[in-house]
Each structure stands twice: as C-alpha cells, then as structure tokens.
mmCIF file of C-alpha atoms in Angstrom:
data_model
loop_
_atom_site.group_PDB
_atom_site.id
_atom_site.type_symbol
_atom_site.label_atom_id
_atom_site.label_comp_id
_atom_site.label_asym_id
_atom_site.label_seq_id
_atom_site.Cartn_x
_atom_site.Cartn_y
_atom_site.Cartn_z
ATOM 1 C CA UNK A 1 -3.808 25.692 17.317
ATOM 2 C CA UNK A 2 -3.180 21.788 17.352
ATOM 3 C CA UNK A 3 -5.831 21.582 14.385
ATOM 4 C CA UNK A 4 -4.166 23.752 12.563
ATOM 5 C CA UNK A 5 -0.486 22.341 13.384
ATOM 6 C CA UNK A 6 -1.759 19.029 12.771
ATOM 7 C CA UNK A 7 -3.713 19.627 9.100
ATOM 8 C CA UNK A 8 0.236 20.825 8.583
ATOM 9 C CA UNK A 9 1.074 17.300 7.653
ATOM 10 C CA UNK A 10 -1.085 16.215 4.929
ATOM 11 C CA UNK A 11 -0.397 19.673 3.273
ATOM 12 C CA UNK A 12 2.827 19.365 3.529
ATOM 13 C CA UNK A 13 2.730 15.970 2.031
ATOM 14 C CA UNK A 14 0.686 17.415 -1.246
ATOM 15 C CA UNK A 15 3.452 19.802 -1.185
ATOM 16 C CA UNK A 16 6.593 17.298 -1.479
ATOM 17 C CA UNK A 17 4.527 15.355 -4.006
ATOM 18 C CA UNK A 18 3.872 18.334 -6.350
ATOM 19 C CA UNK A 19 7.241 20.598 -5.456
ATOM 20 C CA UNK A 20 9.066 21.218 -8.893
ATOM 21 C CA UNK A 21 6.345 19.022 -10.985
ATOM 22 C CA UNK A 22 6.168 19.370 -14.849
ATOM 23 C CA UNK A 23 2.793 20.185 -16.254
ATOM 24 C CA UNK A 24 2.605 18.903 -19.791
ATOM 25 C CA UNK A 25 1.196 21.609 -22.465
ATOM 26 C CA UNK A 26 -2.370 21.914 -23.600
ATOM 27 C CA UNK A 27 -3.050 18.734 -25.567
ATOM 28 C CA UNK A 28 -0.050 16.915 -24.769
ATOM 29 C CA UNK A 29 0.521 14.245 -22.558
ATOM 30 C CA UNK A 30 3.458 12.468 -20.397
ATOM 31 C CA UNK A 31 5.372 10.049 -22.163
ATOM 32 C CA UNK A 32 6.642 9.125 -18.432
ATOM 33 C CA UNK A 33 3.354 8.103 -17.248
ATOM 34 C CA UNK A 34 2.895 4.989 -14.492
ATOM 35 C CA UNK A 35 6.648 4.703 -15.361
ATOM 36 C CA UNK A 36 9.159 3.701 -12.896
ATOM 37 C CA UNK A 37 9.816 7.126 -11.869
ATOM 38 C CA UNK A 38 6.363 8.283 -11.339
ATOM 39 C CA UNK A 39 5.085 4.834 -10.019
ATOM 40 C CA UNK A 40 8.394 5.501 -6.752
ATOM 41 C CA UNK A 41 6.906 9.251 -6.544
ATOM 42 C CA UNK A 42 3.363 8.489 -5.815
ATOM 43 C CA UNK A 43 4.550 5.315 -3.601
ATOM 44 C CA UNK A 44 6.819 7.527 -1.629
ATOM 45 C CA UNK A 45 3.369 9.725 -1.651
ATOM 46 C CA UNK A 46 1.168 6.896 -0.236
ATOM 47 C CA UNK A 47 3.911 5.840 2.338
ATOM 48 C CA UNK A 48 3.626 9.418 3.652
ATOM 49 C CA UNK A 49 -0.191 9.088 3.810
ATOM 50 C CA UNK A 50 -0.383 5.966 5.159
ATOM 51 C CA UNK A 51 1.727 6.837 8.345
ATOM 52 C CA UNK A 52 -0.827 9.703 8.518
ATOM 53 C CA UNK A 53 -3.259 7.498 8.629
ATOM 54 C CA UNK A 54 -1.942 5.645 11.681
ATOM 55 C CA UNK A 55 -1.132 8.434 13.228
ATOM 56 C CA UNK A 56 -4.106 9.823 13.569
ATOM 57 C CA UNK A 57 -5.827 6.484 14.786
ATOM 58 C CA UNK A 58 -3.267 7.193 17.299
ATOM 59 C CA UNK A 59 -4.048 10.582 18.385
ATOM 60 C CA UNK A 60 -8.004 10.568 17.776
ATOM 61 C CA UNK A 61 -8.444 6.886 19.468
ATOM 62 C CA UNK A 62 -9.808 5.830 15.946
ATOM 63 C CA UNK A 63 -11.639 8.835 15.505
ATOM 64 C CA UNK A 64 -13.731 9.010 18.932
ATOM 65 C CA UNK A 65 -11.644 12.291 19.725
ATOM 66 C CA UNK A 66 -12.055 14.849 16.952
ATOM 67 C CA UNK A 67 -8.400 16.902 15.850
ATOM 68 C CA UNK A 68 -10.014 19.049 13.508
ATOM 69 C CA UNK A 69 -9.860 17.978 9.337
ATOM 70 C CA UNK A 70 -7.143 15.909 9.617
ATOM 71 C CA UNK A 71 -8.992 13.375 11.665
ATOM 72 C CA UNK A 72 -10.986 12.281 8.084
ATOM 73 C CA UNK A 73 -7.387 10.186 7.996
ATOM 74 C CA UNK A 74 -8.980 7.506 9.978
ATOM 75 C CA UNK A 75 -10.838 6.613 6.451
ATOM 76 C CA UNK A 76 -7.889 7.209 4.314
ATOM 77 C CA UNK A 77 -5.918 4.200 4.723
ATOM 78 C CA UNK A 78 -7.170 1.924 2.012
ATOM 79 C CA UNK A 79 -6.901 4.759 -0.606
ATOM 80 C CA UNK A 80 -3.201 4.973 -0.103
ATOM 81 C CA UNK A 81 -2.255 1.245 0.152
ATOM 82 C CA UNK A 82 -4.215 0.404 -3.096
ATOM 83 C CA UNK A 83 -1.067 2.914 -4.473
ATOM 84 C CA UNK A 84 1.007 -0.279 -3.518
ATOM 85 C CA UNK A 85 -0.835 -3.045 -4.653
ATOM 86 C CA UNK A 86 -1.685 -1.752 -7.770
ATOM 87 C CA UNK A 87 2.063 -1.178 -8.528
ATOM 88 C CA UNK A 88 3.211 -4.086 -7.340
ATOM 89 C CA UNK A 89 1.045 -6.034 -10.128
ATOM 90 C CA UNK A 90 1.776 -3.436 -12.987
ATOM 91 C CA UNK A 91 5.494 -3.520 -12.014
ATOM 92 C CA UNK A 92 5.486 -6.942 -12.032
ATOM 93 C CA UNK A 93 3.940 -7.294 -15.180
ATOM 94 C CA UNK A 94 5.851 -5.034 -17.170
ATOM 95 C CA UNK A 95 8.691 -6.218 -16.038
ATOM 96 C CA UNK A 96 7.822 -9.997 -17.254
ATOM 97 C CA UNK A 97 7.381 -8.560 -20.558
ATOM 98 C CA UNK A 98 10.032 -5.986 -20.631
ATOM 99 C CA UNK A 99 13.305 -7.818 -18.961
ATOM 100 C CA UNK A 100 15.043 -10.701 -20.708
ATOM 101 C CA UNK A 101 15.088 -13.696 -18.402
ATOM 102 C CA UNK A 102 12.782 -11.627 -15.771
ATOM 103 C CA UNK A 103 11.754 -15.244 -14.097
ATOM 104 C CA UNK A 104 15.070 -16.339 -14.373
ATOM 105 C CA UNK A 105 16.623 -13.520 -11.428
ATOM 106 C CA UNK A 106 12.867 -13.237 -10.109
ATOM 107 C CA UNK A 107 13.574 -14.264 -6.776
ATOM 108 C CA UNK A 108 17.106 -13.093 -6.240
ATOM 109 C CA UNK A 109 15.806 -9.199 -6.944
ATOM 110 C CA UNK A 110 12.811 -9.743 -5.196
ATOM 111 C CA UNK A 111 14.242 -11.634 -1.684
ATOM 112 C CA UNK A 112 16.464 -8.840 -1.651
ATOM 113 C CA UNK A 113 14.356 -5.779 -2.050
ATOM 114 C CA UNK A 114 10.936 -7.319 -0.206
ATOM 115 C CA UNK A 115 11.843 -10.506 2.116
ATOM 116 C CA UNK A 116 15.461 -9.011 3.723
ATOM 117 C CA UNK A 117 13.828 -5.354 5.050
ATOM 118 C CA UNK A 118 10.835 -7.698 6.560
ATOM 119 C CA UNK A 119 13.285 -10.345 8.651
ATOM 120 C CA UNK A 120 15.651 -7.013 9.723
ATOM 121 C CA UNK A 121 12.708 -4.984 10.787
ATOM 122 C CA UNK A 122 11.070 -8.166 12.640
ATOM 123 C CA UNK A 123 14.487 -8.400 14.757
ATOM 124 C CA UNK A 124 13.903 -4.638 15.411
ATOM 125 C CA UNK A 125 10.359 -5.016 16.938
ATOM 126 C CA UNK A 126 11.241 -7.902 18.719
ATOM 127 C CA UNK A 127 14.229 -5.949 20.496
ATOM 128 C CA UNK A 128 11.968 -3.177 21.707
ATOM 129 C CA UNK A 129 8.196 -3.899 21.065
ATOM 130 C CA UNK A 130 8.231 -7.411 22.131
ATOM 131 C CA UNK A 131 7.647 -7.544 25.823
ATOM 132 C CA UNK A 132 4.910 -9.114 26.503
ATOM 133 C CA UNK A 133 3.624 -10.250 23.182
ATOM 134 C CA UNK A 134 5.952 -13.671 23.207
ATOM 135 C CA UNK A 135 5.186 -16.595 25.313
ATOM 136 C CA UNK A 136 8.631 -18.008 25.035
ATOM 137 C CA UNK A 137 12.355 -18.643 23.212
ATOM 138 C CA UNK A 138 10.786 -20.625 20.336
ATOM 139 C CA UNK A 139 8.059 -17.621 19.739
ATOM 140 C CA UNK A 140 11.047 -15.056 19.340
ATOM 141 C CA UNK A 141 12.495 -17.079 17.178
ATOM 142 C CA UNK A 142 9.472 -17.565 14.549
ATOM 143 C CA UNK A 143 8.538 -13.611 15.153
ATOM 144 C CA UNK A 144 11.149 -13.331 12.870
ATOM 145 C CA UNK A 145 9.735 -14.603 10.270
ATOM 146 C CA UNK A 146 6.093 -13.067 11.535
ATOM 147 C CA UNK A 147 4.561 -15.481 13.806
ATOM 148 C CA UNK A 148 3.728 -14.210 15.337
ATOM 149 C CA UNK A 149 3.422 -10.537 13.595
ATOM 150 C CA UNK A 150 4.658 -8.305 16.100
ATOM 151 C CA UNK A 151 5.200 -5.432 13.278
ATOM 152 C CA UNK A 152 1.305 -5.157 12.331
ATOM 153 C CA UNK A 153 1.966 -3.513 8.978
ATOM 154 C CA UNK A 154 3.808 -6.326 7.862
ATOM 155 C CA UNK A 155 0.738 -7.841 7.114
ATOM 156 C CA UNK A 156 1.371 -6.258 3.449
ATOM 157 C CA UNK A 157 4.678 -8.228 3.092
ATOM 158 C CA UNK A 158 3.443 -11.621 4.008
ATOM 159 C CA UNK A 159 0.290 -11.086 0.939
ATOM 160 C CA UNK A 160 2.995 -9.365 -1.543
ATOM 161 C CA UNK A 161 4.993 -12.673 -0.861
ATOM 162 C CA UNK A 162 1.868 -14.790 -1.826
ATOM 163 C CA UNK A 163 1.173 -12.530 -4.609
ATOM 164 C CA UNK A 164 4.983 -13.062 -5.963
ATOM 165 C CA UNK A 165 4.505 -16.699 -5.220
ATOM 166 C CA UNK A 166 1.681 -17.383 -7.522
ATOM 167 C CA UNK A 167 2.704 -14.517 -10.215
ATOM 168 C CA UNK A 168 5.853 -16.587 -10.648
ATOM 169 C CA UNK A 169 4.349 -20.501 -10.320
ATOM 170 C CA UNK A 170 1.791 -19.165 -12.850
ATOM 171 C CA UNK A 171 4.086 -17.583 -15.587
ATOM 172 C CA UNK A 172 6.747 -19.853 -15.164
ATOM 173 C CA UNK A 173 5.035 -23.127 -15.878
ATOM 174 C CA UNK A 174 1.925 -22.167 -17.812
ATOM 175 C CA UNK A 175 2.532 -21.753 -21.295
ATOM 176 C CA UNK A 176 -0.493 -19.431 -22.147
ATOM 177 C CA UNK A 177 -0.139 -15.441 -20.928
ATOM 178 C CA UNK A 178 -3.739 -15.065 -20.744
ATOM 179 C CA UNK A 179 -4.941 -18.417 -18.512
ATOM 180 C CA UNK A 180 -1.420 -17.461 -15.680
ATOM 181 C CA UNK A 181 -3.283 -14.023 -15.500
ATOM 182 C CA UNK A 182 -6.631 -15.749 -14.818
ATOM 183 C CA UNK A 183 -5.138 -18.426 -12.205
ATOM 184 C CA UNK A 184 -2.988 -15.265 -10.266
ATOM 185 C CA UNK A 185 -6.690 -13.946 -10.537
ATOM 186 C CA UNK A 186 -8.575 -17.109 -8.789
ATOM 187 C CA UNK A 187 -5.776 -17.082 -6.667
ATOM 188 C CA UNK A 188 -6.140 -13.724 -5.363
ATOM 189 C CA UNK A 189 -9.968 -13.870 -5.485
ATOM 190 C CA UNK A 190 -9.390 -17.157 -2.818
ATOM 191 C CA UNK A 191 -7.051 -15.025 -0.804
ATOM 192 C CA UNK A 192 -9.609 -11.902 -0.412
ATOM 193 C CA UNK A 193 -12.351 -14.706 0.249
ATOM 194 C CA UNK A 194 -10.350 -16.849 2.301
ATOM 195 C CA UNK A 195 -9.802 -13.500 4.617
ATOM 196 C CA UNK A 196 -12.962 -12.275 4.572
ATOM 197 C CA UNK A 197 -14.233 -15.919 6.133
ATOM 198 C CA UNK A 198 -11.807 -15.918 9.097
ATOM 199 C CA UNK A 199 -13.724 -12.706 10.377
ATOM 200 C CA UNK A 200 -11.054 -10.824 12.973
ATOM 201 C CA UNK A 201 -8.282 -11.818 15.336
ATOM 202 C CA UNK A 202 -9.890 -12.029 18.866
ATOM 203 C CA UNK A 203 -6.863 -12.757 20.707
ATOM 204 C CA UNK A 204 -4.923 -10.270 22.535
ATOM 205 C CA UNK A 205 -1.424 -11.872 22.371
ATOM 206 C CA UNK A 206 -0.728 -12.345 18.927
ATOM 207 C CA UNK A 207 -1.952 -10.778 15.481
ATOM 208 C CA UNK A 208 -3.112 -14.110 13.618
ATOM 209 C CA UNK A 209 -2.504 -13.840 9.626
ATOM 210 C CA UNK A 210 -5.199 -13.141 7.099
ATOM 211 C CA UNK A 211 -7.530 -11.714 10.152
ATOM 212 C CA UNK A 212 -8.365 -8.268 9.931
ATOM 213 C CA UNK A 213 -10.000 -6.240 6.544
ATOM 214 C CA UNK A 214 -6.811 -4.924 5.593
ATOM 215 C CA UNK A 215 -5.628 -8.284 5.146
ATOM 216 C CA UNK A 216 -7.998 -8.523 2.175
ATOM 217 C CA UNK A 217 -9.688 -4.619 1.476
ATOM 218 C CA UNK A 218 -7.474 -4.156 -1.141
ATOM 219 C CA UNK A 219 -5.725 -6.943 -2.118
ATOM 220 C CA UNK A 220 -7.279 -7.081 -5.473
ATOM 221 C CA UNK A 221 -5.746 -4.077 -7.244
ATOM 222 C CA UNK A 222 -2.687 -6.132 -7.464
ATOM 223 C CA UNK A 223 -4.870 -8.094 -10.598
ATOM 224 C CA UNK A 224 -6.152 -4.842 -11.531
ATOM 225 C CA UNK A 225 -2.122 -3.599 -12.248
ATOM 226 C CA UNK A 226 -1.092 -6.370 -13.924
ATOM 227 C CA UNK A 227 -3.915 -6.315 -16.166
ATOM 228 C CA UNK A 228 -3.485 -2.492 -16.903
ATOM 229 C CA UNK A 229 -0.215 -3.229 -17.310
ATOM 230 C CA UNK A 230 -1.213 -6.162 -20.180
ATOM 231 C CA UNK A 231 -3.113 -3.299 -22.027
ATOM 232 C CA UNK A 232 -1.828 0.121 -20.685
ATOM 233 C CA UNK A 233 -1.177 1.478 -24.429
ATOM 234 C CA UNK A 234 -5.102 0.803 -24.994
ATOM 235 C CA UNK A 235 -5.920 2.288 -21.962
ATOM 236 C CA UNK A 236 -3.468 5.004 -22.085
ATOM 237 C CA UNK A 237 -5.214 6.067 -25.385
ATOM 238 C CA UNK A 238 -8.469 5.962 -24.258
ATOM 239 C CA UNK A 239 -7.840 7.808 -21.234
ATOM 240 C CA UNK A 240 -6.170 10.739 -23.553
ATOM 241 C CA UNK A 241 -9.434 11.202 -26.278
ATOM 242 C CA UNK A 242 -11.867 11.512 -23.417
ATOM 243 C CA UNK A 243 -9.447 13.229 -20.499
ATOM 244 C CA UNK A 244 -11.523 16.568 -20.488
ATOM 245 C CA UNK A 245 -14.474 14.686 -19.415
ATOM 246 C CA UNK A 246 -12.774 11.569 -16.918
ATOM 247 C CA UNK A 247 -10.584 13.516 -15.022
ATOM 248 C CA UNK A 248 -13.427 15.818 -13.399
ATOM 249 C CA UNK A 249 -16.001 12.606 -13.655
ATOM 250 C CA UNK A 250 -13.589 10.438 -11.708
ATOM 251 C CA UNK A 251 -13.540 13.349 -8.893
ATOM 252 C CA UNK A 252 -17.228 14.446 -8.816
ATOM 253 C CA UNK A 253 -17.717 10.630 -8.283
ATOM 254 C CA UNK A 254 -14.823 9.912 -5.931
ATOM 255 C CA UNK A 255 -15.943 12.844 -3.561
ATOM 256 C CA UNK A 256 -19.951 11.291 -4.142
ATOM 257 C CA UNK A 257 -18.913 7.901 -3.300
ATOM 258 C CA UNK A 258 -16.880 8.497 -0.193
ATOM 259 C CA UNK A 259 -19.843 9.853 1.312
ATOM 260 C CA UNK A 260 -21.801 6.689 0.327
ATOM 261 C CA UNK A 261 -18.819 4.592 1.411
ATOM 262 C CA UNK A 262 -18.882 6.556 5.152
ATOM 263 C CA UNK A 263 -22.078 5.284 5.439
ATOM 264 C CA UNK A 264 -21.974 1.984 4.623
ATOM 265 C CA UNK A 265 -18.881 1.460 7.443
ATOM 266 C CA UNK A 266 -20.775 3.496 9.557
ATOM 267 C CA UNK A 267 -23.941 1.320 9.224
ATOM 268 C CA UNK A 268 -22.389 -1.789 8.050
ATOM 269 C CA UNK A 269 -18.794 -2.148 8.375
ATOM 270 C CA UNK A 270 -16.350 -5.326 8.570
ATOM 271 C CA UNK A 271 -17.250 -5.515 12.749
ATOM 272 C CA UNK A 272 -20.788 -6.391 12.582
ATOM 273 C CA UNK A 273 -19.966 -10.064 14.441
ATOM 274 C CA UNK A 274 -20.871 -11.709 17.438
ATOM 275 C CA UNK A 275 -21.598 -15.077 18.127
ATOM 276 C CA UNK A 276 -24.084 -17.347 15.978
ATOM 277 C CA UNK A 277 -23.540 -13.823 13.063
ATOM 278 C CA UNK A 278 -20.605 -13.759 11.937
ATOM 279 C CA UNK A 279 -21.501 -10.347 9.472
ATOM 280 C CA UNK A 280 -20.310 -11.544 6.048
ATOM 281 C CA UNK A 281 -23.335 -9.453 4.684
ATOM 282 C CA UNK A 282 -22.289 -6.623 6.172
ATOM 283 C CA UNK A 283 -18.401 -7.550 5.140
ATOM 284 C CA UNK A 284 -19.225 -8.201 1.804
ATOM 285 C CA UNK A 285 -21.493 -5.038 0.718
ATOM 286 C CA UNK A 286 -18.287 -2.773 2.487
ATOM 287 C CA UNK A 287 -16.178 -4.761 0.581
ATOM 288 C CA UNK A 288 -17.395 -3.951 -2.776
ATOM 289 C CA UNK A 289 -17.946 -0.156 -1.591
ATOM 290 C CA UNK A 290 -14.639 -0.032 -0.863
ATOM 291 C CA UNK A 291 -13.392 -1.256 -3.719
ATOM 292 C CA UNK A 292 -15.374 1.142 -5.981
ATOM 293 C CA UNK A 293 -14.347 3.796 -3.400
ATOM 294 C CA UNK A 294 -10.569 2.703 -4.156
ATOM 295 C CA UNK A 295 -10.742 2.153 -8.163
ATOM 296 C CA UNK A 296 -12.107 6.257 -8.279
ATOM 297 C CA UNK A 297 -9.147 7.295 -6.238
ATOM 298 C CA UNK A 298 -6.965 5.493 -8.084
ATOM 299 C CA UNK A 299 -8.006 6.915 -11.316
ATOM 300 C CA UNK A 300 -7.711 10.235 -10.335
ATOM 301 C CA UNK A 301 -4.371 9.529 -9.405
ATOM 302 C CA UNK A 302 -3.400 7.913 -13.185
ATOM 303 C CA UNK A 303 -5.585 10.617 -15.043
ATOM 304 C CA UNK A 304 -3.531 13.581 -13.075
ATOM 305 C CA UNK A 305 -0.097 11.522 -13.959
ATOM 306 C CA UNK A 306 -0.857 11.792 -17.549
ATOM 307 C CA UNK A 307 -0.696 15.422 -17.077
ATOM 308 C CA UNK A 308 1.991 15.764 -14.429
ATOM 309 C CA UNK A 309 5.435 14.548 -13.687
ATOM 310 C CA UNK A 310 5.999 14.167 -10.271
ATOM 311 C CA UNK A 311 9.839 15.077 -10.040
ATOM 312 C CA UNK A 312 12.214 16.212 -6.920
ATOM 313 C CA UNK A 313 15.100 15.456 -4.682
ATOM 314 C CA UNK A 314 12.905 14.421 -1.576
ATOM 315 C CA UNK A 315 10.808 12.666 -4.059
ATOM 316 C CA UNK A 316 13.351 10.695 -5.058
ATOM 317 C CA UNK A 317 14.968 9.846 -1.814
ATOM 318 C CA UNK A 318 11.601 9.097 -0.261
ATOM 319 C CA UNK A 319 11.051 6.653 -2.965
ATOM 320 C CA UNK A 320 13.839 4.796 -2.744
ATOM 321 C CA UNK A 321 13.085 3.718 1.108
ATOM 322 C CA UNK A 322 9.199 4.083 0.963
ATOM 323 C CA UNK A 323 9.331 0.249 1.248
ATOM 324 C CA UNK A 324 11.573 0.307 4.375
ATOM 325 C CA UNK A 325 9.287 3.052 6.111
ATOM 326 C CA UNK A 326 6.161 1.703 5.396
ATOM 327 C CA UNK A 327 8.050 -1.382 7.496
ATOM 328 C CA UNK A 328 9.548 0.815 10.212
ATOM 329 C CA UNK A 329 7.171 3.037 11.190
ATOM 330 C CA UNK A 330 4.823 1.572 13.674
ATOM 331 C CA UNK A 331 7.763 0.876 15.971
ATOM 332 C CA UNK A 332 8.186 4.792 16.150
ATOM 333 C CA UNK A 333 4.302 5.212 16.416
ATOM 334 C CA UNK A 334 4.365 2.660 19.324
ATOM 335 C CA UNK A 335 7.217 4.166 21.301
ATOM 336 C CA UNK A 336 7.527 7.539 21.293
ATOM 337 C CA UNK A 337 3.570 7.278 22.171
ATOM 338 C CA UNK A 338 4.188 8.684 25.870
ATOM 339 C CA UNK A 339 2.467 12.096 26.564
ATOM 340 C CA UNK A 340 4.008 14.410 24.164
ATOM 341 C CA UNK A 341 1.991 16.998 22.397
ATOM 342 C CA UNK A 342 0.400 15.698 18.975
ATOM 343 C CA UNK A 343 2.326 17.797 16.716
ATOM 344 C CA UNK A 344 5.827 17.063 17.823
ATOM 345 C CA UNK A 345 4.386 13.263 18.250
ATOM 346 C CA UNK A 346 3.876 13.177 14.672
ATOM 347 C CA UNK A 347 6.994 14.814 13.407
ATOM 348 C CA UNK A 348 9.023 12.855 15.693
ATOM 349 C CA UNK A 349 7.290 9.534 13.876
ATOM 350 C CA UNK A 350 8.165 10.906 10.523
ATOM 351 C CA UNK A 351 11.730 11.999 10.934
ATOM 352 C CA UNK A 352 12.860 8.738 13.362
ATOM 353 C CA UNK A 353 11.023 6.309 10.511
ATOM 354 C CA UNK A 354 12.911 8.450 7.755
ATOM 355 C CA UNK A 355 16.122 8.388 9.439
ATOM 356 C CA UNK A 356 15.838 4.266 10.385
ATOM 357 C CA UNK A 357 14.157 3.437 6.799
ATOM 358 C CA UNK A 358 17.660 5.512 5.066
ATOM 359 C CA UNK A 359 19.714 3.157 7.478
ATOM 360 C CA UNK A 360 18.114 0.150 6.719
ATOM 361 C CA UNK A 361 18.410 0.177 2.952
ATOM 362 C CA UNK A 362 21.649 1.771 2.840
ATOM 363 C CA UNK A 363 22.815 -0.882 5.114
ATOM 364 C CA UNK A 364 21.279 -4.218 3.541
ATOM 365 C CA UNK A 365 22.016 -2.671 -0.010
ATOM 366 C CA UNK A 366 25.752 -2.470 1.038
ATOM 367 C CA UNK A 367 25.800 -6.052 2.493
ATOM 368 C CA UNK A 368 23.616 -7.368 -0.642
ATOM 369 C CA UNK A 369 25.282 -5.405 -3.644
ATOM 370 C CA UNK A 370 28.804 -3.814 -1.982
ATOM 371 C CA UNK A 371 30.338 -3.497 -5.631
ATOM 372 C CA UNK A 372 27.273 -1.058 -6.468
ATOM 373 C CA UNK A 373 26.718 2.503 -6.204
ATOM 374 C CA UNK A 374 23.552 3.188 -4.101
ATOM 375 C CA UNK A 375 20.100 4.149 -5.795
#
C-alpha cells in the first residue's frame, strides 16, 4: 500500500503538468514554444521532480531499500535539473537579443530574482539546520553567503552566479556575438573540468564548493540553451519537417540509453576513488553518458512542447516560486525526517516547501518592488 501511495506523487506531478493543456491540430505547431510561459511550466515541472528525487534518496537510503517504482527517482535527478540549466542559458540569451539595454539592468533583475532568495534561505538553514555544522561566530556569518553551504541544493545558485558572471563579462566587453559565446563556452568547459578534478568532499563538517558530480553533471546545458537560443528558428524548423520521425526516435533512444547509462554508474560511476586512483576514467566515461542520457530527455521534452501548451492555475503559481522551492526544500526534507510514515513524509515536504517558497517571494518581491502588483 506504501508503493502504491508513494508512485502517487510522480503521477500526480504528470498530472499538474498536463491538466488543461492545449494540443495543437494535426500539422500545426505552437507558436508559444520554449517561450516564457512554457519554459516557467516545465521548470515548475522539474522543481516538482527534483524534490522527488530527494525524497526518495531519503526514504530508500539511496536506493538500498526498494519502495516499489518510484524508487527509479534515485536516477532521475540530473534529468530534471538539466530543465534549469538549459533555461537559464536560452533565457538569458534571448533576452540579450530581445530587451533594449538587457546588460544595462542585468544585474539589478538578476540580484533580485537569484542572489536575494539564496542569502534569505541561508539565514533560514542556519536558524534551524545549523547545529553542529558551524565551528564558530565568524562561520555563521559567511554561511550566509554559503561557506560554508549548509543548504546543499544551493550548490545550483553559486554555478548560475558564475554562469551570469561570465555571460555578462563576455557580452558586455567583447564586441563579436559569436567569440562571447565561445569564451562563456571555455569558461563553462573549465568549470565542469575544474569539478570533475577536485573528486568529492570528504569532510563531514562542511560541503566544500565544486565537490560533488552535481556540481558539474550538468552544468553544460546552460551553453547548449544559449546556443539554441542563437538559432532556435533553424532548429525550430527542422524539428517541425522531421517531427513524425524525432519525437518517437528521441524516446526509443532515451528509454535505450538509460539502461546503458544504469550500467555505466553501476559499474563505473563518479565514486570509483581511493587513494593513489582518484577515478577520472571512470568520472569521465559517466560523464559523457550522462550527458547523452540528459540531451535525449531534454529533447523529448522540446519535441512534446511543440505540440503542447502546458497551461493552468497551479502551473502558473508553481512557476512563479519554483526558484524559491527548489531553495527551500531540503530544510523540510531534513526536519520533518523523524519517524513518520513515507507518504505523509512526502506530502508534508511538498506542502511546507510550497507554503515557505509562496512566503518567500511574496515577501522579498514586496520589499524589492512594493509599487508593483505581484506575478
């Protein structure tokens, strides 16, 4: 009965993404495609999946303990946060060529949607998730500003912030479009190396910065949206000639290489270190599976938003905080872990990081923009 009550969630996650969605006629195709609308719906979509994901580490111990077909979550994680990345670089882009004077309010817009949520939510965890983790004053003070990272999704905020750092340096001050896309390339190319190198965080007080996979797993489908955001009408054309054939390609092969990319954890993975080996064989090969792995399921997702227009209330709301609970949510996950039964445990997480997330945008759009109406 806890399978069952448990396999709940992800349906009823496929179920607020595709509640009151408009299917475009036979040989027609969404004008609103990767727009700003969709892009929110299928964020709000992977912020949903993603908390899955952790929850189920949670609750099968990383998959050691089997909870029936929702435990295949513990694999999930990197399909759903490539949703981010990728839109982060497409928005990005299209907004640098779509916006008068984008650079100009770059930081102001993005401090306040990105960089304010991350400082509030690091005073949160410190208040209750601290104890400890800190080895004095001066430590609570710089786990503000995530050192060290008490809120271990936060990870994502620090590389976005890099990511915005060299997007802007790079179209700001060199004159051609085409060599700033190649150095926010090298950049993020260093980044994923650079991460890759430092192996994992051995330590048990802290959660060091770039150490980890998911530091660097997926890092690179920021490039990948801004440069289908440089040729998206191309690409949005191409898709649309050959869409009979790519959609049910891209999932034959998605299903196909999932298998191939449980395997190659299994037998590889990003853990094969010990002393005198530090496994960047074994790092590298699951690296590029995984990014294969990632770049089917994201085309799935674009070839099925050509074709549907993910539209609802819930949606919409969800969207508009998906930021703020992707932030939130681990301080739920960590607290309310204390003996209750898996199904409420997970509901509890999603309604308490819902609730907080509403509160925390509400309240820093009201300090930041008081003479606006909320969106």
């Amino acid at each position: 009965m806890t399978e069952f009550g448990l396999f709940l969630f992800p349906v009823a996650i496929v179920t607020i993404l595709v509640f009151g969605a408009g299917v475009m006629r036979r040989g027609e195709f969404s004008h609103e495609a990767w727009g700003l609308g969709q892009a929110k719906a299928l964020e709000a979509f992977a912020a949903l999946m993603i908390i899955l994901h952790h929850l189920v580490q949670t609750i099968t111990n990383y998959g050691n303990v089997v909870k029936g077909p929702v435990t295949l979550w513990n694999s999930f994680g990197i399909l759903f946060t490539t949703v981010f990345f990728f839109f982060s670089g497409f928005g990005l882009f299209k907004s640098y060529k779509t916006r008068e004077n984008y650079l100009g309010t770059f930081w102001k817009h993005r401090l306040t949607k990105v960089l304010l949520p991350f400082l509030l939510t690091n005073v949160i965890y410190l208040c209750f998730v601290s104890g400890g983790k800190l080895s004095g004053a001066w430590q609570g003070v710089t786990a503000i500003f995530g050192t060290p990272l008490l809120n271990s999704n936060a990870w994502f905020v620090l590389e976005i912030l890099l990511l915005y750092v060299a997007f802007y340096v790079c179209f700001r001050f060199i004159k051609s479009e085409w060599a700033a896309m190649l150095v926010v390339t090298l950049f993020t190319v260093l980044m994923i190396t650079f991460s890759l190198l430092l192996g994992h965080d051995s330590t048990s007080v802290t959660r060091r910065w770039f150490m980890g996979e998911w530091w660097y797993n997926t890092t690179i489908f920021f490039v990948v949206g801004m440069f289908f955001a440089k040729y998206e009408m191309q690409v949005k054309a191409w898709m649309e000639k050959r869409y009979k054939l790519l959609l049910p390609l891209s999932v034959v092969l998605l299903i196909g290489w999932y298998v191939l990319e449980q395997y190659v954890d299994g037998h590889f993975g990003y853990y094969k270190e010990w002393p005198g080996h530090p496994g960047y064989p074994e790092k590298l090969l699951t690296l590029v599976v995984q990014i294969v792995l990632c770049m089917l399921f994201l085309s799935v997702l674009l070839l099925v938003n050509l074709k549907v227009e993910f539209h609802n209330r819930v949606l919409l709301f969800l969207g508009g905080i998906s930021y703020e609970i992707f932030l939130i949510h681990g301080l739920f996950r960590s607290v309310l872990n204390h003996g209750l039964p898996d199904v409420l445990y997970v509901f509890l997480v999603y309604a308490c990081s819902a609730v907080a997330a509403w509160i925390i945008h509400f309240g820093l759009h009201k300090l930041t923009s008081p003479q606006l109406p909320l969106n």
